PDB file of C-alpha atoms in Angstrom:
ATOM      1  CA  UNK A   1       6.230  21.991 -11.899  1.00 43.00           C
ATOM      2  CA  UNK A   2       4.419  18.671 -11.578  1.00 44.00           C
ATOM      3  CA  UNK A   3       4.814  15.993  -8.968  1.00 46.00           C
ATOM      4  CA  UNK A   4       8.374  14.714  -8.348  1.00 44.00           C
ATOM      5  CA  UNK A   5       9.303  11.082  -8.009  1.00 45.00           C
ATOM      6  CA  UNK A   6      12.115   9.999  -5.705  1.00 46.00           C
ATOM      7  CA  UNK A   7      15.629  10.222  -7.195  1.00 43.00           C
ATOM      8  CA  UNK A   8      15.744   6.506  -8.036  1.00 44.00           C
ATOM      9  CA  UNK A   9      12.284   6.466  -9.716  1.00 44.00           C
ATOM     10  CA  UNK A  10      11.380   7.450 -13.258  1.00 41.00           C
ATOM     11  CA  UNK A  11       8.710  10.157 -13.652  1.00 43.00           C
ATOM     12  CA  UNK A  12       5.200   8.818 -13.364  1.00 44.00           C
ATOM     13  CA  UNK A  13       3.125   8.409 -16.421  1.00 41.00           C
ATOM     14  CA  UNK A  14      -0.586   8.928 -16.225  1.00 42.00           C
ATOM     15  CA  UNK A  15      -2.597   5.698 -16.275  1.00 40.00           C
ATOM     16  CA  UNK A  16      -5.958   5.501 -17.948  1.00 36.00           C
ATOM     17  CA  UNK A  17      -8.871   5.069 -15.615  1.00 37.00           C
ATOM     18  CA  UNK A  18     -11.693   2.780 -16.629  1.00 34.00           C
ATOM     19  CA  UNK A  19     -14.490   3.295 -14.014  1.00 34.00           C
ATOM     20  CA  UNK A  20     -15.918   0.430 -11.981  1.00 38.00           C
ATOM     21  CA  UNK A  21     -18.168   0.400  -9.019  1.00 38.00           C
ATOM     22  CA  UNK A  22     -16.794   0.168  -5.404  1.00 41.00           C
ATOM     23  CA  UNK A  23     -18.767  -1.307  -2.604  1.00 39.00           C
ATOM     24  CA  UNK A  24     -21.915   0.550  -1.503  1.00 40.00           C
ATOM     25  CA  UNK A  25     -20.245   1.618   1.802  1.00 44.00           C
ATOM     26  CA  UNK A  26     -17.457   3.298  -0.174  1.00 47.00           C
ATOM     27  CA  UNK A  27     -19.647   5.179  -2.653  1.00 47.00           C
ATOM     28  CA  UNK A  28     -18.410   5.268  -6.288  1.00 47.00           C
ATOM     29  CA  UNK A  29     -14.768   4.946  -6.819  1.00 54.00           C
ATOM     30  CA  UNK A  30     -13.254   4.753 -10.283  1.00 53.00           C
ATOM     31  CA  UNK A  31     -10.852   1.765 -10.403  1.00 60.00           C
ATOM     32  CA  UNK A  32      -8.631   1.490 -13.524  1.00 57.00           C
ATOM     33  CA  UNK A  33      -7.597  -1.859 -14.933  1.00 66.00           C
ATOM     34  CA  UNK A  34      -4.825  -2.689 -12.455  1.00 70.00           C
ATOM     35  CA  UNK A  35      -3.502  -5.906 -13.839  1.00 70.00           C
ATOM     36  CA  UNK A  36      -2.582  -9.136 -12.105  1.00 76.00           C
ATOM     37  CA  UNK A  37      -0.019  -7.529  -9.728  1.00 83.00           C
ATOM     38  CA  UNK A  38      -2.635  -5.913  -7.525  1.00 89.00           C
ATOM     39  CA  UNK A  39      -5.371  -7.823  -5.621  1.00 91.00           C
ATOM     40  CA  UNK A  40      -8.395  -5.753  -4.748  1.00 91.00           C
ATOM     41  CA  UNK A  41     -10.161  -6.588  -1.553  1.00 92.00           C
ATOM     42  CA  UNK A  42     -13.515  -4.810  -1.089  1.00 91.00           C
ATOM     43  CA  UNK A  43     -15.100  -4.531   2.326  1.00 91.00           C
ATOM     44  CA  UNK A  44     -18.119  -2.538   3.445  1.00 88.00           C
ATOM     45  CA  UNK A  45     -16.116   0.470   4.772  1.00 89.00           C
ATOM     46  CA  UNK A  46     -12.832   0.029   2.921  1.00 92.00           C
ATOM     47  CA  UNK A  47     -11.032  -0.925  -0.225  1.00 93.00           C
ATOM     48  CA  UNK A  48      -7.623  -2.641  -0.053  1.00 95.00           C
ATOM     49  CA  UNK A  49      -5.055  -2.959  -2.737  1.00 94.00           C
ATOM     50  CA  UNK A  50      -2.718  -5.910  -1.877  1.00 94.00           C
ATOM     51  CA  UNK A  51       0.661  -6.078  -3.625  1.00 94.00           C
ATOM     52  CA  UNK A  52       3.190  -8.895  -3.159  1.00 90.00           C
ATOM     53  CA  UNK A  53       6.451  -7.383  -1.843  1.00 90.00           C
ATOM     54  CA  UNK A  54       8.573  -9.302  -4.425  1.00 89.00           C
ATOM     55  CA  UNK A  55       7.015  -7.019  -7.057  1.00 90.00           C
ATOM     56  CA  UNK A  56       7.905  -3.897  -5.057  1.00 92.00           C
ATOM     57  CA  UNK A  57      11.244  -4.683  -3.468  1.00 90.00           C
ATOM     58  CA  UNK A  58      14.318  -6.850  -3.568  1.00 86.00           C
ATOM     59  CA  UNK A  59      14.740  -9.314  -0.701  1.00 83.00           C
ATOM     60  CA  UNK A  60      15.372  -7.637   2.688  1.00 87.00           C
ATOM     61  CA  UNK A  61      15.334  -4.144   0.997  1.00 89.00           C
ATOM     62  CA  UNK A  62      12.888  -1.260   1.077  1.00 93.00           C
ATOM     63  CA  UNK A  63      13.969   0.541  -2.131  1.00 93.00           C
ATOM     64  CA  UNK A  64      11.179   0.426  -4.591  1.00 94.00           C
ATOM     65  CA  UNK A  65      11.986  -1.582  -7.780  1.00 93.00           C
ATOM     66  CA  UNK A  66      11.178  -0.316 -11.311  1.00 94.00           C
ATOM     67  CA  UNK A  67       8.506  -3.018 -11.613  1.00 93.00           C
ATOM     68  CA  UNK A  68       7.069  -1.820  -8.185  1.00 93.00           C
ATOM     69  CA  UNK A  69       7.101   1.739  -9.290  1.00 95.00           C
ATOM     70  CA  UNK A  70       5.078   0.752 -12.351  1.00 93.00           C
ATOM     71  CA  UNK A  71       2.521  -0.977 -10.296  1.00 93.00           C
ATOM     72  CA  UNK A  72       2.153   2.006  -7.861  1.00 95.00           C
ATOM     73  CA  UNK A  73       1.864   4.297 -10.855  1.00 94.00           C
ATOM     74  CA  UNK A  74      -1.307   2.424 -11.913  1.00 91.00           C
ATOM     75  CA  UNK A  75      -2.882   3.350  -8.503  1.00 93.00           C
ATOM     76  CA  UNK A  76      -1.962   7.044  -8.631  1.00 94.00           C
ATOM     77  CA  UNK A  77      -5.084   8.251 -10.462  1.00 92.00           C
ATOM     78  CA  UNK A  78      -7.312   6.442  -8.005  1.00 90.00           C
ATOM     79  CA  UNK A  79      -5.458   7.683  -4.934  1.00 94.00           C
ATOM     80  CA  UNK A  80      -5.014  11.373  -6.170  1.00 93.00           C
ATOM     81  CA  UNK A  81      -8.685  11.597  -7.259  1.00 87.00           C
ATOM     82  CA  UNK A  82     -10.266  10.581  -3.932  1.00 90.00           C
ATOM     83  CA  UNK A  83     -10.620  12.117  -0.441  1.00 92.00           C
ATOM     84  CA  UNK A  84     -10.087   8.756   1.281  1.00 94.00           C
ATOM     85  CA  UNK A  85      -7.694   8.245   4.194  1.00 97.00           C
ATOM     86  CA  UNK A  86      -4.873   5.965   2.794  1.00 98.00           C
ATOM     87  CA  UNK A  87      -3.080   3.597   5.113  1.00 98.00           C
ATOM     88  CA  UNK A  88      -0.062   1.774   3.716  1.00 98.00           C
ATOM     89  CA  UNK A  89       0.779  -1.414   5.661  1.00 97.00           C
ATOM     90  CA  UNK A  90       4.001  -3.242   5.425  1.00 96.00           C
ATOM     91  CA  UNK A  91       4.040  -7.028   6.121  1.00 96.00           C
ATOM     92  CA  UNK A  92       6.868  -9.586   6.290  1.00 94.00           C
ATOM     93  CA  UNK A  93       7.159 -13.282   6.720  1.00 93.00           C
ATOM     94  CA  UNK A  94       8.275 -14.759  10.070  1.00 94.00           C
ATOM     95  CA  UNK A  95      11.920 -15.493   8.954  1.00 93.00           C
ATOM     96  CA  UNK A  96      14.352 -13.368  11.085  1.00 92.00           C
ATOM     97  CA  UNK A  97      16.517 -11.054   9.113  1.00 91.00           C
ATOM     98  CA  UNK A  98      20.171 -11.996   9.096  1.00 87.00           C
ATOM     99  CA  UNK A  99      22.461  -8.996   8.677  1.00 83.00           C
ATOM    100  CA  UNK A 100      21.770  -6.085   6.295  1.00 85.00           C
ATOM    101  CA  UNK A 101      20.297  -2.627   6.918  1.00 91.00           C
ATOM    102  CA  UNK A 102      17.251  -3.647   9.015  1.00 94.00           C
ATOM    103  CA  UNK A 103      17.828  -5.370  12.338  1.00 94.00           C
ATOM    104  CA  UNK A 104      14.361  -6.921  12.370  1.00 95.00           C
ATOM    105  CA  UNK A 105      11.175  -7.394  10.329  1.00 96.00           C
ATOM    106  CA  UNK A 106       9.695  -4.478  12.303  1.00 97.00           C
ATOM    107  CA  UNK A 107      12.074  -1.976  10.790  1.00 97.00           C
ATOM    108  CA  UNK A 108      11.799  -3.637   7.343  1.00 96.00           C
ATOM    109  CA  UNK A 109       8.041  -3.645   7.231  1.00 97.00           C
ATOM    110  CA  UNK A 110       7.960   0.008   8.474  1.00 98.00           C
ATOM    111  CA  UNK A 111      10.558   1.174   6.007  1.00 97.00           C
ATOM    112  CA  UNK A 112       8.624  -0.428   3.124  1.00 96.00           C
ATOM    113  CA  UNK A 113       5.365   1.162   4.097  1.00 98.00           C
ATOM    114  CA  UNK A 114       7.213   4.489   4.591  1.00 98.00           C
ATOM    115  CA  UNK A 115       8.767   4.329   1.045  1.00 97.00           C
ATOM    116  CA  UNK A 116       5.363   3.698  -0.526  1.00 97.00           C
ATOM    117  CA  UNK A 117       3.895   6.651   1.437  1.00 98.00           C
ATOM    118  CA  UNK A 118       6.807   8.894   0.297  1.00 98.00           C
ATOM    119  CA  UNK A 119       6.370   7.917  -3.266  1.00 98.00           C
ATOM    120  CA  UNK A 120       2.601   8.624  -3.126  1.00 98.00           C
ATOM    121  CA  UNK A 121       3.129  11.957  -1.520  1.00 98.00           C
ATOM    122  CA  UNK A 122       5.819  12.898  -3.977  1.00 98.00           C
ATOM    123  CA  UNK A 123       3.386  12.116  -6.804  1.00 97.00           C
ATOM    124  CA  UNK A 124       0.390  14.278  -5.767  1.00 96.00           C
ATOM    125  CA  UNK A 125      -1.481  12.227  -3.149  1.00 97.00           C
ATOM    126  CA  UNK A 126      -2.381  14.529  -0.243  1.00 96.00           C
ATOM    127  CA  UNK A 127       0.058  14.048   2.635  1.00 96.00           C
ATOM    128  CA  UNK A 128      -2.551  14.700   5.380  1.00 96.00           C
ATOM    129  CA  UNK A 129      -4.402  11.623   4.080  1.00 97.00           C
ATOM    130  CA  UNK A 130      -1.472   9.268   4.233  1.00 98.00           C
ATOM    131  CA  UNK A 131      -0.142   7.051   7.050  1.00 98.00           C
ATOM    132  CA  UNK A 132       2.402   4.181   7.103  1.00 98.00           C
ATOM    133  CA  UNK A 133       2.244   1.152   9.475  1.00 98.00           C
ATOM    134  CA  UNK A 134       4.779  -1.689   9.792  1.00 98.00           C
ATOM    135  CA  UNK A 135       3.223  -4.965  11.087  1.00 98.00           C
ATOM    136  CA  UNK A 136       6.321  -7.234  10.625  1.00 96.00           C
ATOM    137  CA  UNK A 137       4.980 -10.817  10.732  1.00 96.00           C
ATOM    138  CA  UNK A 138       2.054 -10.162  13.124  1.00 97.00           C
ATOM    139  CA  UNK A 139      -0.782 -10.343  10.577  1.00 96.00           C
ATOM    140  CA  UNK A 140       0.038 -13.360   8.272  1.00 96.00           C
ATOM    141  CA  UNK A 141      -2.306 -14.481   5.483  1.00 95.00           C
ATOM    142  CA  UNK A 142      -0.826 -17.908   5.343  1.00 95.00           C
ATOM    143  CA  UNK A 143       1.340 -20.471   7.238  1.00 94.00           C
ATOM    144  CA  UNK A 144       4.900 -19.332   7.564  1.00 92.00           C
ATOM    145  CA  UNK A 145       6.123 -22.926   7.380  1.00 94.00           C
ATOM    146  CA  UNK A 146       6.131 -23.145   3.574  1.00 93.00           C
ATOM    147  CA  UNK A 147       7.809 -20.924   1.043  1.00 90.00           C
ATOM    148  CA  UNK A 148       4.486 -20.360  -0.681  1.00 92.00           C
ATOM    149  CA  UNK A 149       2.962 -19.187   2.665  1.00 92.00           C
ATOM    150  CA  UNK A 150       5.851 -16.944   3.437  1.00 91.00           C
ATOM    151  CA  UNK A 151       5.616 -15.377  -0.056  1.00 90.00           C
ATOM    152  CA  UNK A 152       1.888 -14.638   0.601  1.00 91.00           C
ATOM    153  CA  UNK A 153       2.799 -12.938   3.885  1.00 93.00           C
ATOM    154  CA  UNK A 154       5.448 -10.623   2.316  1.00 93.00           C
ATOM    155  CA  UNK A 155       3.209  -7.798   1.052  1.00 93.00           C
ATOM    156  CA  UNK A 156       2.167  -4.274   1.155  1.00 96.00           C
ATOM    157  CA  UNK A 157      -1.513  -3.300   1.535  1.00 97.00           C
ATOM    158  CA  UNK A 158      -2.783   0.075   0.570  1.00 97.00           C
ATOM    159  CA  UNK A 159      -6.198   0.633   2.398  1.00 97.00           C
ATOM    160  CA  UNK A 160      -8.675   3.359   1.483  1.00 96.00           C
ATOM    161  CA  UNK A 161     -11.191   4.374   4.122  1.00 96.00           C
ATOM    162  CA  UNK A 162     -13.708   7.178   4.117  1.00 93.00           C
ATOM    163  CA  UNK A 163     -12.632  10.295   5.911  1.00 89.00           C
ATOM    164  CA  UNK A 164     -14.225  10.810   9.340  1.00 85.00           C
ATOM    165  CA  UNK A 165     -17.643  12.432   9.267  1.00 82.00           C
ATOM    166  CA  UNK A 166     -17.540  16.116  10.278  1.00 82.00           C
ATOM    167  CA  UNK A 167     -18.641  16.990  13.811  1.00 79.00           C
ATOM    168  CA  UNK A 168     -22.141  18.304  13.914  1.00 78.00           C
ATOM    169  CA  UNK A 169     -22.467  21.981  14.743  1.00 70.00           C
ATOM    170  CA  UNK A 170     -23.895  22.836  18.175  1.00 65.00           C
ATOM    171  CA  UNK A 171     -25.020  26.213  16.925  1.00 60.00           C
ATOM    172  CA  UNK A 172     -28.721  26.549  16.158  1.00 60.00           C
TER     173      UNK A 172
END
C-alpha cells in the first residue's frame, strides 16, 4: 500500500521533476517547476520554500485546503527524494484571534506547521527528518500595519538543511 493522505485530502499525484541546481552549499537538489504559489529562497546552507497561508488554509483555520494540498503535492518529489532535515515553520500576522478554535496566534501557527508535517509524513517523507515550529507573529517579513504586510506575514516556510555530519570515529 502506498502513502496515505489525511482523510480530508485527495490521494497525491506524482509531480514531474525538472532538475535545476541548488546552491553550492546544498549540493545538487532537483527542483521541479513549482509554479507561482511557492517562493524559493536559496541560502548557503539551506533552501526554503515559502507559501502564503491563504493558499494553504482558510482564515484562522489549520485544515489544509484543496489548493494547498495541490501546492504541497508539487514539493513531495523533492522532499521524499532527499536526506535533508525539513523544518516546517508556521507564521501569522500580528492581529489577535477573536474566538474560534485557536486561542492565540501561537496555537494557530503551530497547528498549521503540524498539519503540513503530518501531510508530508503520510505521503512518504521520512518522519525522523521532520519538525514543526510555530512562530506566531514573531518573525514578520513586512509591516503588520497594512493588509498587504499582514498577508505577507501569514505564511508557511518549509526549510531544507543538510543532515548533521557524522561524528568522526575515535578508533584508529
